[in-house]
mmCIF file of C-alpha atoms in Angstrom:
data_model
loop_
_atom_site.group_PDB
_atom_site.id
_atom_site.type_symbol
_atom_site.label_atom_id
_atom_site.label_comp_id
_atom_site.label_asym_id
_atom_site.label_seq_id
_atom_site.Cartn_x
_atom_site.Cartn_y
_atom_site.Cartn_z
ATOM 1 C CA MET A 495 -25.174 -7.118 -43.352
ATOM 2 C CA LEU A 496 -24.523 -8.523 -39.884
ATOM 3 C CA ASN A 497 -22.611 -6.619 -37.223
ATOM 4 C CA ILE A 498 -20.020 -8.712 -35.391
ATOM 5 C CA VAL A 499 -18.220 -7.327 -32.339
ATOM 6 C CA PHE A 500 -15.220 -9.052 -30.762
ATOM 7 C CA LEU A 501 -15.119 -7.648 -27.234
ATOM 8 C CA ASP A 502 -11.824 -9.037 -25.901
ATOM 9 C CA ARG A 503 -9.375 -9.667 -28.726
ATOM 10 C CA THR A 504 -6.471 -10.084 -26.308
ATOM 11 C CA GLY A 505 -8.154 -13.266 -25.059
ATOM 12 C CA VAL A 506 -6.703 -14.934 -28.153
ATOM 13 C CA PRO A 507 -2.938 -14.776 -28.827
ATOM 14 C CA ALA A 508 -2.020 -12.006 -31.243
ATOM 15 C CA SER A 509 -0.394 -14.549 -33.563
ATOM 16 C CA HIS A 510 -3.809 -15.989 -34.444
ATOM 17 C CA ASN A 511 -6.839 -14.336 -36.024
ATOM 18 C CA ILE A 512 -10.363 -15.676 -36.251
ATOM 19 C CA PRO A 513 -11.056 -16.292 -39.964
ATOM 20 C CA ARG A 514 -13.557 -13.735 -41.207
ATOM 21 C CA PRO A 515 -17.009 -15.016 -42.183
ATOM 22 C CA SER A 516 -17.901 -15.620 -45.814
ATOM 23 C CA PHE A 517 -21.222 -13.742 -45.553
ATOM 24 C CA PRO A 518 -21.540 -9.929 -45.699
ATOM 25 C CA HIS A 519 -20.662 -8.422 -42.334
ATOM 26 C CA ASN A 520 -19.098 -5.591 -40.387
ATOM 27 C CA TRP A 521 -16.362 -6.739 -38.003
ATOM 28 C CA VAL A 522 -15.250 -4.577 -35.078
ATOM 29 C CA GLU A 523 -12.920 -5.697 -32.338
ATOM 30 C CA TYR A 524 -11.645 -4.284 -29.064
ATOM 31 C CA ALA A 525 -8.593 -5.342 -27.123
ATOM 32 C CA ARG A 526 -10.575 -5.457 -23.865
ATOM 33 C CA THR A 527 -14.044 -4.459 -22.712
ATOM 34 C CA SER A 528 -14.954 -3.525 -19.161
ATOM 35 C CA ALA A 529 -18.362 -4.073 -17.619
ATOM 36 C CA ASP A 530 -19.120 -0.364 -18.036
ATOM 37 C CA GLU A 531 -18.295 -0.522 -21.751
ATOM 38 C CA THR A 532 -20.093 -3.731 -22.695
ATOM 39 C CA TYR A 533 -23.572 -2.394 -23.442
ATOM 40 C CA GLU A 534 -22.412 0.490 -25.595
ATOM 41 C CA ARG A 535 -20.159 -1.759 -27.666
ATOM 42 C CA ALA A 536 -22.653 -4.620 -27.985
ATOM 43 C CA LYS A 537 -25.936 -2.741 -28.456
ATOM 44 C CA ASP A 538 -25.861 -2.836 -32.274
ATOM 45 C CA ALA A 539 -24.276 -6.282 -32.584
ATOM 46 C CA ASP A 540 -26.005 -9.238 -34.196
ATOM 47 C CA ILE A 541 -23.124 -11.457 -33.060
ATOM 48 C CA VAL A 542 -20.796 -10.955 -30.119
ATOM 49 C CA VAL A 543 -17.475 -12.772 -29.907
ATOM 50 C CA THR A 544 -15.966 -12.979 -26.438
ATOM 51 C CA SER A 545 -13.913 -15.059 -24.088
ATOM 52 C CA LYS A 546 -14.556 -13.695 -20.605
ATOM 53 C CA VAL A 547 -16.871 -10.662 -20.838
ATOM 54 C CA VAL A 548 -19.859 -11.153 -18.514
ATOM 55 C CA PHE A 549 -23.394 -11.150 -19.918
ATOM 56 C CA ASN A 550 -25.980 -11.299 -17.131
ATOM 57 C CA ARG A 551 -29.756 -11.275 -17.504
ATOM 58 C CA GLU A 552 -30.063 -7.519 -17.133
ATOM 59 C CA LEU A 553 -27.551 -6.859 -19.899
ATOM 60 C CA LEU A 554 -28.922 -9.509 -22.249
ATOM 61 C CA ALA A 555 -32.420 -8.070 -21.922
ATOM 62 C CA LYS A 556 -31.104 -4.725 -23.184
ATOM 63 C CA LEU A 557 -29.695 -6.261 -26.402
ATOM 64 C CA PRO A 558 -32.699 -7.095 -28.645
ATOM 65 C CA LYS A 559 -30.540 -7.271 -31.795
ATOM 66 C CA LEU A 560 -28.197 -9.874 -30.379
ATOM 67 C CA LYS A 561 -28.621 -13.311 -31.940
ATOM 68 C CA LEU A 562 -25.424 -15.174 -31.044
ATOM 69 C CA ILE A 563 -22.661 -15.097 -28.450
ATOM 70 C CA ALA A 564 -19.668 -16.960 -29.865
ATOM 71 C CA ILE A 565 -17.327 -17.855 -27.009
ATOM 72 C CA THR A 566 -13.627 -18.224 -27.742
ATOM 73 C CA ALA A 567 -13.260 -20.761 -24.935
ATOM 74 C CA THR A 568 -14.936 -23.799 -23.403
ATOM 75 C CA GLY A 569 -16.294 -22.236 -20.218
ATOM 76 C CA THR A 570 -19.693 -20.545 -20.381
ATOM 77 C CA ASN A 571 -20.016 -19.432 -16.766
ATOM 78 C CA ASN A 572 -19.681 -15.771 -17.801
ATOM 79 C CA ILE A 573 -23.032 -16.006 -19.623
ATOM 80 C CA ASP A 574 -26.468 -16.318 -18.004
ATOM 81 C CA LEU A 575 -27.436 -19.302 -20.128
ATOM 82 C CA VAL A 576 -30.996 -19.490 -18.785
ATOM 83 C CA ALA A 577 -31.659 -15.869 -19.659
ATOM 84 C CA ALA A 578 -30.032 -16.234 -23.065
ATOM 85 C CA LYS A 579 -32.258 -19.190 -23.916
ATOM 86 C CA GLU A 580 -35.393 -17.358 -22.770
ATOM 87 C CA LEU A 581 -34.441 -14.350 -24.890
ATOM 88 C CA GLY A 582 -33.658 -16.448 -27.964
ATOM 89 C CA ILE A 583 -29.929 -15.719 -27.932
ATOM 90 C CA ALA A 584 -27.761 -18.655 -28.985
ATOM 91 C CA VAL A 585 -24.536 -19.349 -27.107
ATOM 92 C CA LYS A 586 -21.865 -21.439 -28.820
ATOM 93 C CA ASN A 587 -18.601 -22.364 -27.125
ATOM 94 C CA VAL A 588 -15.622 -24.411 -28.321
ATOM 95 C CA THR A 589 -14.689 -27.773 -26.870
ATOM 96 C CA GLY A 590 -11.886 -30.235 -27.478
ATOM 97 C CA TYR A 591 -9.341 -27.760 -28.839
ATOM 98 C CA SER A 592 -7.006 -28.124 -25.835
ATOM 99 C CA SER A 593 -7.102 -31.916 -25.555
ATOM 100 C CA VAL A 594 -3.358 -32.166 -26.238
ATOM 101 C CA THR A 595 -1.902 -29.038 -24.673
ATOM 102 C CA VAL A 596 -3.655 -29.131 -21.270
ATOM 103 C CA PRO A 597 -2.723 -32.765 -20.516
ATOM 104 C CA GLU A 598 0.865 -32.023 -21.573
ATOM 105 C CA HIS A 599 0.903 -29.019 -19.243
ATOM 106 C CA VAL A 600 -0.348 -31.206 -16.405
ATOM 107 C CA LEU A 601 2.410 -33.732 -17.066
ATOM 108 C CA GLY A 602 4.969 -30.930 -16.983
ATOM 109 C CA MET A 603 3.601 -29.815 -13.622
ATOM 110 C CA ILE A 604 3.726 -33.382 -12.285
ATOM 111 C CA PHE A 605 7.418 -33.683 -13.120
ATOM 112 C CA ALA A 606 8.166 -30.189 -11.805
ATOM 113 C CA LEU A 607 6.538 -30.995 -8.468
ATOM 114 C CA LYS A 608 7.876 -34.518 -8.043
ATOM 115 C CA HIS A 609 11.433 -33.414 -8.891
ATOM 116 C CA SER A 610 11.246 -30.074 -7.004
ATOM 117 C CA LEU A 611 12.344 -28.175 -10.110
ATOM 118 C CA VAL A 612 11.007 -24.854 -8.809
ATOM 119 C CA GLY A 613 13.105 -24.969 -5.644
ATOM 120 C CA TYR A 614 16.304 -26.015 -7.371
ATOM 121 C CA HIS A 615 15.886 -23.453 -10.153
ATOM 122 C CA ARG A 616 15.104 -20.656 -7.690
ATOM 123 C CA ASP A 617 18.283 -21.424 -5.773
ATOM 124 C CA GLN A 618 20.377 -20.814 -8.885
ATOM 125 C CA ILE A 619 18.964 -17.337 -9.463
ATOM 126 C CA THR A 620 18.590 -16.162 -5.859
ATOM 127 C CA SER A 621 21.537 -17.712 -4.022
ATOM 128 C CA ASP A 622 24.975 -19.291 -4.369
ATOM 129 C CA ARG A 623 23.806 -22.519 -2.725
ATOM 130 C CA TRP A 624 25.334 -24.793 -5.377
ATOM 131 C CA ALA A 625 28.612 -22.894 -5.561
ATOM 132 C CA THR A 626 29.070 -23.122 -1.790
ATOM 133 C CA CYS A 627 27.680 -26.602 -1.076
ATOM 134 C CA GLY A 628 31.145 -28.141 -1.104
ATOM 135 C CA GLN A 629 30.393 -31.002 -3.509
ATOM 136 C CA PHE A 630 29.054 -31.730 -6.977
ATOM 137 C CA CYS A 631 25.368 -31.602 -5.934
ATOM 138 C CA TYR A 632 22.995 -30.931 -3.076
ATOM 139 C CA THR A 633 19.569 -32.407 -2.298
ATOM 140 C CA ASP A 634 17.764 -29.829 -0.205
ATOM 141 C CA TYR A 635 14.377 -30.555 -1.794
ATOM 142 C CA PRO A 636 12.649 -33.923 -2.185
ATOM 143 C CA ILE A 637 12.932 -35.851 -5.459
ATOM 144 C CA THR A 638 10.434 -38.667 -5.898
ATOM 145 C CA ASP A 639 9.532 -40.903 -8.816
ATOM 146 C CA VAL A 640 6.584 -40.253 -11.081
ATOM 147 C CA ARG A 641 6.420 -43.899 -12.056
ATOM 148 C CA GLY A 642 4.436 -45.827 -9.473
ATOM 149 C CA ALA A 643 2.738 -42.725 -8.040
ATOM 150 C CA THR A 644 -1.054 -42.589 -7.728
ATOM 151 C CA LEU A 645 -2.815 -39.841 -9.669
ATOM 152 C CA GLY A 646 -6.281 -38.775 -8.553
ATOM 153 C CA VAL A 647 -8.245 -37.249 -11.428
ATOM 154 C CA PHE A 648 -11.296 -35.144 -10.598
ATOM 155 C CA GLY A 649 -13.346 -34.856 -13.793
ATOM 156 C CA LYS A 650 -13.475 -37.645 -16.369
ATOM 157 C CA GLY A 651 -14.219 -35.629 -19.466
ATOM 158 C CA CYS A 652 -11.973 -35.196 -22.485
ATOM 159 C CA LEU A 653 -9.108 -33.608 -20.561
ATOM 160 C CA GLY A 654 -9.275 -35.738 -17.436
ATOM 161 C CA THR A 655 -9.415 -38.924 -19.486
ATOM 162 C CA GLU A 656 -6.406 -37.919 -21.587
ATOM 163 C CA VAL A 657 -4.397 -36.950 -18.514
ATOM 164 C CA GLY A 658 -5.199 -40.367 -17.073
ATOM 165 C CA ARG A 659 -4.195 -42.146 -20.275
ATOM 166 C CA LEU A 660 -0.839 -40.393 -20.437
ATOM 167 C CA ALA A 661 -0.231 -40.968 -16.744
ATOM 168 C CA GLN A 662 -0.814 -44.705 -17.163
ATOM 169 C CA LEU A 663 1.731 -44.767 -19.978
ATOM 170 C CA LEU A 664 4.227 -43.316 -17.509
ATOM 171 C CA GLY A 665 3.516 -46.140 -15.098
ATOM 172 C CA MET A 666 1.260 -44.205 -12.761
ATOM 173 C CA ASN A 667 -1.767 -45.658 -11.005
ATOM 174 C CA VAL A 668 -4.834 -43.600 -11.973
ATOM 175 C CA LEU A 669 -7.992 -43.149 -9.907
ATOM 176 C CA TYR A 670 -11.011 -41.223 -11.212
ATOM 177 C CA ALA A 671 -12.962 -39.566 -8.414
ATOM 178 C CA GLU A 672 -16.707 -40.018 -8.075
ATOM 179 C CA HIS A 673 -18.787 -36.916 -7.378
ATOM 180 C CA LYS A 674 -18.571 -35.570 -3.868
ATOM 181 C CA GLY A 675 -21.407 -36.944 -1.739
ATOM 182 C CA ALA A 676 -22.422 -39.607 -4.285
ATOM 183 C CA THR A 677 -24.361 -42.494 -2.749
ATOM 184 C CA THR A 678 -23.307 -44.957 -5.445
ATOM 185 C CA ILE A 679 -19.936 -45.414 -7.118
ATOM 186 C CA ARG A 680 -20.010 -45.827 -10.888
ATOM 187 C CA GLU A 681 -17.879 -48.409 -12.632
ATOM 188 C CA GLY A 682 -14.440 -46.987 -13.325
ATOM 189 C CA TYR A 683 -14.649 -44.483 -10.471
ATOM 190 C CA THR A 684 -13.427 -44.405 -6.866
ATOM 191 C CA ALA A 685 -15.185 -42.714 -3.958
ATOM 192 C CA PHE A 686 -14.382 -39.006 -3.680
ATOM 193 C CA GLU A 687 -12.800 -39.124 -0.241
ATOM 194 C CA ASP A 688 -10.875 -42.317 -1.007
ATOM 195 C CA VAL A 689 -9.180 -40.644 -3.959
ATOM 196 C CA LEU A 690 -8.116 -37.737 -1.786
ATOM 197 C CA LYS A 691 -6.680 -40.102 0.809
ATOM 198 C CA GLN A 692 -4.840 -42.352 -1.651
ATOM 199 C CA ALA A 693 -3.554 -39.945 -4.303
ATOM 200 C CA ASP A 694 0.043 -38.765 -4.458
ATOM 201 C CA ILE A 695 -1.111 -36.108 -6.930
ATOM 202 C CA VAL A 696 -4.593 -34.633 -7.324
ATOM 203 C CA THR A 697 -5.441 -32.958 -10.632
ATOM 204 C CA LEU A 698 -8.647 -30.987 -11.262
ATOM 205 C CA HIS A 699 -10.539 -31.157 -14.565
ATOM 206 C CA CYS A 700 -14.152 -30.693 -13.504
ATOM 207 C CA PRO A 701 -16.375 -27.794 -14.594
ATOM 208 C CA LEU A 702 -17.066 -24.899 -12.257
ATOM 209 C CA THR A 703 -20.578 -25.186 -10.803
ATOM 210 C CA GLU A 704 -22.257 -24.371 -7.523
ATOM 211 C CA THR A 705 -21.364 -27.857 -6.291
ATOM 212 C CA THR A 706 -17.709 -27.747 -7.370
ATOM 213 C CA GLN A 707 -16.843 -24.243 -6.178
ATOM 214 C CA ASN A 708 -14.265 -24.587 -3.385
ATOM 215 C CA LEU A 709 -14.190 -28.329 -4.024
ATOM 216 C CA ILE A 710 -10.688 -28.214 -2.600
ATOM 217 C CA ASN A 711 -10.949 -26.547 0.787
ATOM 218 C CA ALA A 712 -9.560 -26.936 4.295
ATOM 219 C CA ASP A 713 -11.535 -30.141 4.880
ATOM 220 C CA THR A 714 -10.586 -31.834 1.606
ATOM 221 C CA LEU A 715 -6.958 -30.737 1.866
ATOM 222 C CA ALA A 716 -6.815 -32.312 5.326
ATOM 223 C CA LEU A 717 -7.753 -35.661 3.784
ATOM 224 C CA MET A 718 -4.735 -35.617 1.459
ATOM 225 C CA LYS A 719 -1.361 -37.125 2.302
ATOM 226 C CA PRO A 720 1.252 -34.694 3.667
ATOM 227 C CA SER A 721 3.393 -35.866 0.746
ATOM 228 C CA ALA A 722 0.696 -35.194 -1.873
ATOM 229 C CA TYR A 723 0.533 -32.475 -4.510
ATOM 230 C CA LEU A 724 -2.379 -30.516 -5.979
ATOM 231 C CA ILE A 725 -2.634 -29.433 -9.623
ATOM 232 C CA ASN A 726 -5.344 -27.121 -10.941
ATOM 233 C CA THR A 727 -5.602 -26.373 -14.655
ATOM 234 C CA GLY A 728 -9.413 -26.256 -14.549
ATOM 235 C CA ARG A 729 -11.032 -23.217 -12.958
ATOM 236 C CA GLY A 730 -9.599 -21.069 -10.184
ATOM 237 C CA PRO A 731 -12.676 -21.134 -7.916
ATOM 238 C CA LEU A 732 -12.454 -24.926 -7.670
ATOM 239 C CA VAL A 733 -9.876 -24.198 -4.954
ATOM 240 C CA ASP A 734 -10.218 -22.171 -1.763
ATOM 241 C CA GLU A 735 -7.039 -20.129 -2.146
ATOM 242 C CA THR A 736 -6.813 -19.150 1.518
ATOM 243 C CA ALA A 737 -7.090 -22.776 2.612
ATOM 244 C CA LEU A 738 -4.507 -23.849 0.040
ATOM 245 C CA LEU A 739 -1.976 -21.270 1.154
ATOM 246 C CA HIS A 740 -2.431 -22.354 4.773
ATOM 247 C CA ALA A 741 -1.952 -25.986 3.721
ATOM 248 C CA LEU A 742 1.271 -25.189 1.848
ATOM 249 C CA GLU A 743 2.721 -23.092 4.641
ATOM 250 C CA ASN A 744 1.887 -25.644 7.332
ATOM 251 C CA GLY A 745 2.835 -28.900 5.617
ATOM 252 C CA VAL A 746 -0.717 -30.176 5.180
ATOM 253 C CA ILE A 747 0.269 -31.071 1.598
ATOM 254 C CA ALA A 748 3.674 -31.111 -0.069
ATOM 255 C CA GLY A 749 3.063 -28.636 -2.880
ATOM 256 C CA ALA A 750 0.817 -27.284 -5.615
ATOM 257 C CA ALA A 751 0.905 -26.209 -9.247
ATOM 258 C CA LEU A 752 -1.752 -23.794 -10.487
ATOM 259 C CA ASP A 753 -2.546 -22.493 -13.959
ATOM 260 C CA VAL A 754 -5.734 -20.730 -12.831
ATOM 261 C CA LEU A 755 -6.696 -18.433 -9.963
ATOM 262 C CA VAL A 756 -10.013 -17.236 -8.546
ATOM 263 C CA LYS A 757 -9.560 -13.755 -10.004
ATOM 264 C CA GLU A 758 -7.848 -13.307 -13.346
ATOM 265 C CA PRO A 759 -5.795 -11.306 -13.810
ATOM 266 C CA PRO A 760 -4.894 -11.478 -10.120
ATOM 267 C CA GLU A 761 -4.267 -8.457 -7.964
ATOM 268 C CA LYS A 762 -0.584 -7.643 -7.511
ATOM 269 C CA ASP A 763 -0.884 -8.517 -3.824
ATOM 270 C CA ASN A 764 -2.627 -11.845 -4.402
ATOM 271 C CA PRO A 765 -1.452 -13.971 -1.452
ATOM 272 C CA LEU A 766 -0.644 -17.009 -3.586
ATOM 273 C CA ILE A 767 1.335 -14.946 -6.087
ATOM 274 C CA GLN A 768 3.292 -13.383 -3.243
ATOM 275 C CA ALA A 769 3.836 -16.791 -1.612
ATOM 276 C CA ALA A 770 5.150 -18.245 -4.876
ATOM 277 C CA LYS A 771 8.090 -15.844 -4.615
ATOM 278 C CA ARG A 772 9.299 -17.594 -1.468
ATOM 279 C CA LEU A 773 7.792 -21.098 -1.467
ATOM 280 C CA PRO A 774 9.812 -23.722 -3.364
ATOM 281 C CA ASN A 775 6.758 -26.009 -3.539
ATOM 282 C CA LEU A 776 4.367 -23.629 -5.319
ATOM 283 C CA LEU A 777 4.346 -23.281 -9.120
ATOM 284 C CA ILE A 778 2.016 -20.790 -10.824
ATOM 285 C CA THR A 779 1.559 -20.268 -14.560
ATOM 286 C CA PRO A 780 -0.704 -17.504 -16.006
ATOM 287 C CA HIS A 781 -3.632 -19.545 -17.413
ATOM 288 C CA ILE A 782 -1.676 -20.719 -20.441
ATOM 289 C CA ALA A 783 -2.144 -24.503 -20.306
ATOM 290 C CA TRP A 784 -4.638 -24.205 -23.193
ATOM 291 C CA ALA A 785 -2.526 -21.991 -25.427
ATOM 292 C CA SER A 786 -0.230 -24.133 -27.559
ATOM 293 C CA ASP A 787 0.041 -23.034 -31.179
ATOM 294 C CA SER A 788 -1.951 -25.988 -32.496
ATOM 295 C CA ALA A 789 -4.659 -25.544 -29.860
ATOM 296 C CA VAL A 790 -5.155 -21.862 -30.652
ATOM 297 C CA THR A 791 -5.295 -22.620 -34.382
ATOM 298 C CA THR A 792 -8.026 -25.170 -33.738
ATOM 299 C CA LEU A 793 -9.837 -22.744 -31.455
ATOM 300 C CA VAL A 794 -10.065 -19.828 -33.888
ATOM 301 C CA ASN A 795 -11.139 -22.117 -36.717
ATOM 302 C CA LYS A 796 -13.894 -23.610 -34.570
ATOM 303 C CA VAL A 797 -15.119 -20.171 -33.529
ATOM 304 C CA ALA A 798 -15.361 -19.211 -37.199
ATOM 305 C CA GLN A 799 -17.167 -22.469 -37.931
ATOM 306 C CA ASN A 800 -19.648 -21.827 -35.113
ATOM 307 C CA ILE A 801 -20.476 -18.417 -36.551
ATOM 308 C CA GLU A 802 -20.823 -19.723 -40.123
ATOM 309 C CA GLU A 803 -23.068 -22.610 -39.029
ATOM 310 C CA PHE A 804 -25.295 -20.392 -36.955
ATOM 311 C CA VAL A 805 -25.846 -17.898 -39.751
ATOM 312 C CA ALA A 806 -26.482 -20.716 -42.230
ATOM 313 C CA THR A 807 -28.846 -22.777 -40.050
ATOM 314 C CA GLY A 808 -30.014 -20.526 -37.254
ATOM 315 C CA LYS A 809 -28.660 -22.877 -34.630
#
C-alpha cells in the first residue's frame, strides 16, 4: 500500500481531479502546504504530488521513504534535481498539455496591446470620456495593425514554435532569437540583440535558468523600439520587474502584458500590480494562460499516467 500526498491541491482547478491510481494506495491531499508544513506532511509519503512546493537538498535528505515527486506542471525549478537524482528520487513533470491554450493567450495579449483594449475598457468603467467626447468615437490610445508586425520569439520549444506558427498565419513576420551571447547563429534563428531591435512585440517562452533570469532588464529593454511591446507567459523571473516598470513609465517601450510575476501570489503592494491600476499600457493576468479546460484535463490525466508508469516500471 503506497502513501500518496498531494501537497497543493489548489494548484489544479477545483473542476478537475487527478484520476486515482489503479494500485492499492492511500491518498491524502492538502489545499496548500507551507515550507514549515512540508516535512511533516511528506515524511511518510512514497509519492508526493505537487505543483510549486519547494524540495531542496536538505528536505529531500530527510525523506527516505520518498520514491517519486509527480509535478502537476512543466517547471521543475522548485525541486533540487541534482539532489533528487543522488538520493534515488524520481521527478516526473508534465509537458505539452498547454500547447493550445498558452499560444492562444499570447495571441489575445497581442491584440489587446496593439489595439489598446486595456486603456479603452478602463475609460468606460472609470470615466465618462466617451459620453463627453462630443462625437461617436475617440482615439486617445494608439491602434496599430497586428498583420505586418514583427514578433520576436525567445524560446523555440513547443510553445514558442506554436506561437510563431499562429503569428505567421495572421500575417506577422516571426523572428526566433538565438541565445544571448551566442557566438554562432543557428539556422532558423536571429541574433539575440537583433531580435530585440527589430521586434514590434517580444514574447518569452524560454525556461528559467541562471542564464535566463532577468533576461529582460534595463539594458535589453533599452534595445527595444519605443513602440514595441513585451509579453511574458513563461516565468516571472525572466523579467526584471523594476526595470520593466521604469521602462513603461518613461516610454522606453510602449506596453507589456504579463501572465507571470517574480513572486506568486504577489504581495498586495507589488509595484507592477499597483501600476496596472493606472497604466493603460500594462495588462496583467494571474498565471492562467495554461488553464483552459482541455489543457487541465490533459494535465491531470498525464499526472496520473506518470504515477502509474512509475509504479509499474520503476522509472
